[in-house]
RNA sequence: GGUCCGUUCGUCUAGGGGUUAGGACACGUCCCUUUCACGGAUGAAACACGGGUUCGAUUCCCGUACGGACUACCA
């Protein structure tokens, strides 16, 4: 019998959650729900210098907005509390000591400055410095010094780190769910720091220890972790633990050119990279969020899911539940995906049309009478990408036009259209039933009586009433404006056109 | 520089030893609509290159090119 599936999303609280991280969380969520597993949220805050106030809540709020909340961990609790690595500090020390005792790790006393100097020397020789089997004997560590020296140094309060003793000649291999077999020779892996001199573990140690303790079965994370995956395998081996199944996700790339999607690219492209608006507590700078831009959670989920994964069918629109049943690790792509905001907008339009008219009306046009607001939603829903455009549209619609689209006036303002508008101006007041259908037939009849072709007048009428040559259905618009308003606009426009 | 990963229309991708290489976004045209949008139809548009294996390669293998990630006491 196989173990129950457990996956985790383990971000660092160093700022707003990047959209790539959101996708990672989503894939974890989808797999967990698909296979009846558990989705865990763990906070990897082992770097105290990069900790940002509010980031953890931001992560939680983002997941909540998208409806992909964890089953266990931060915000919900669970059997492996605490889920914040800074609060598990003492635990990692125990495991680091275990590796020291078994000879799989060692103390190192080299300072950052000394190591930087080494790197500079190697670089000047055109090579790269590695803290490894070749160089460690010449550096200041418990492998190159006597036991007396070591205990003296430690007793004197000399800061130290704990490094993994990477075997000199071995091949590490593992089977990634997305990339199949990956093999790396240990000569290219250096003796990574496991415990920092401040007593905190590095990502590598904390990650492996926690994933093991929390019984994580599948590690689904970004491709940026692929190069250190062999190191993690080595750690599992050093502890004698069974490694989880790895799946390294392709990266989200910038829309133009190449490279990882960054906040800068997003600013350039005029779209967000963060799910929610984020105010940097240090600088006070505000970064926009998809939510505030008007993206619907369901559209975001659908769009993100398709960036690097697809169901293999021609269905494009998937609810979260449908994604859960269609999802599989095997159908994730290897290559990075460029972020295309056009596609995101298209998804948003699709989901916007599915929204409930009544609730859109109350939410985005709260100042209008319910029935009128709903009419506006009907009128504009097909012409907008984001719901808050409703307000702008209605505002434009309601305001008296002051300028008239020049090209149309130039082309269509002639004797016939002038006569047509005059006819309407004089006859419309007599129309009793002010509804789109009756307005339409009334206009038709009146123009016909006057011997004027409707086609010669309609666009001019549109410009006269709205100022624009294009827009929503004119008859429904007229109904919504009301008779009085229409006549007012008509008079204004005729006066303006005649002055030309 | 080194290690690892990748490469099908502009973009997201399906496919896979023999296909008219399929879909979606964006773009063009037409229809619908007395406008525009929506919707429908349709068009243009791709297997990075070179070798090998094979009757046959876009598909498998090897190189090359290009791109990316990593190369911290950051995650």
XYZ file of C-alpha atoms (C1' of nucleotides) in Angstrom, chain A residues 12 44 46-47 50 110 128 161 179 193 196-197 203 223-225 258 306 308 310 314 316 331 333 335 337-338 343 346 353 382-383 440 454-455 462 470-471 473, chain B residues 1-8 10-16 22-27 33-40 66-75:
78
model
C 9.738 32.645 1.804
C 10.605 29.183 4.934
C 15.313 31.006 7.741
C 16.888 34.137 6.334
C 15.262 39.134 4.198
C 36.247 30.369 7.178
C 35.478 29.095 -10.209
C 29.010 26.922 9.876
C 12.229 15.709 -16.706
C 26.467 25.191 4.123
C 24.687 29.198 9.169
C 26.771 30.926 11.786
C 17.200 26.233 2.791
C 12.936 24.749 -12.056
C 15.310 27.091 -10.264
C 15.671 24.297 -7.716
C 13.992 35.803 -22.823
C -2.472 26.388 -18.713
C 2.997 24.878 -18.554
C -2.620 21.263 -20.637
C -9.254 20.984 -26.908
C -9.794 25.546 -22.706
C 1.201 16.477 -18.676
C 5.726 20.732 -20.062
C 10.049 24.277 -21.503
C 6.310 29.553 -20.795
C 6.198 33.195 -21.753
C -4.370 35.400 -23.051
C -9.182 36.631 -22.840
C -19.531 36.818 -19.200
C -19.623 41.938 -23.879
C -17.483 45.007 -24.389
C -37.115 51.683 -33.478
C -32.798 55.166 -42.254
C -29.229 54.225 -43.113
C -25.663 57.870 -32.835
C -19.547 53.259 -32.449
C -21.105 51.803 -29.352
C -27.249 49.141 -29.470
C 33.661 30.096 -17.184
C 31.423 25.420 -15.001
C 27.042 22.233 -14.020
C 22.178 21.181 -15.243
C 17.681 21.950 -18.082
C 15.269 23.228 -22.469
C 13.907 24.348 -28.153
C 6.549 22.770 -32.830
C 4.482 36.053 -32.944
C 2.508 33.674 -27.983
C 0.319 29.245 -25.026
C 0.374 24.445 -26.830
C -1.564 19.180 -29.222
C 0.786 15.427 -31.753
C 4.339 11.824 -32.669
C -4.487 20.127 -34.794
C -6.495 23.852 -31.179
C -6.402 28.643 -28.404
C -4.707 34.010 -27.942
C -3.239 37.948 -31.104
C -3.653 39.465 -36.481
C -25.341 43.569 -36.344
C -28.063 49.876 -40.225
C -22.378 51.105 -35.903
C -18.978 48.866 -32.665
C -18.377 44.760 -29.531
C -19.955 39.645 -28.813
C -20.727 35.358 -31.756
C -19.898 32.384 -36.298
C 20.422 29.491 -29.358
C 17.872 30.265 -24.769
C 17.281 29.606 -19.544
C 18.321 28.236 -14.445
C 21.957 27.524 -10.928
C 26.877 28.536 -9.474
C 25.801 32.893 -1.385
C 26.463 31.652 5.795
C 19.238 33.876 -0.328
C 15.402 31.062 -0.903
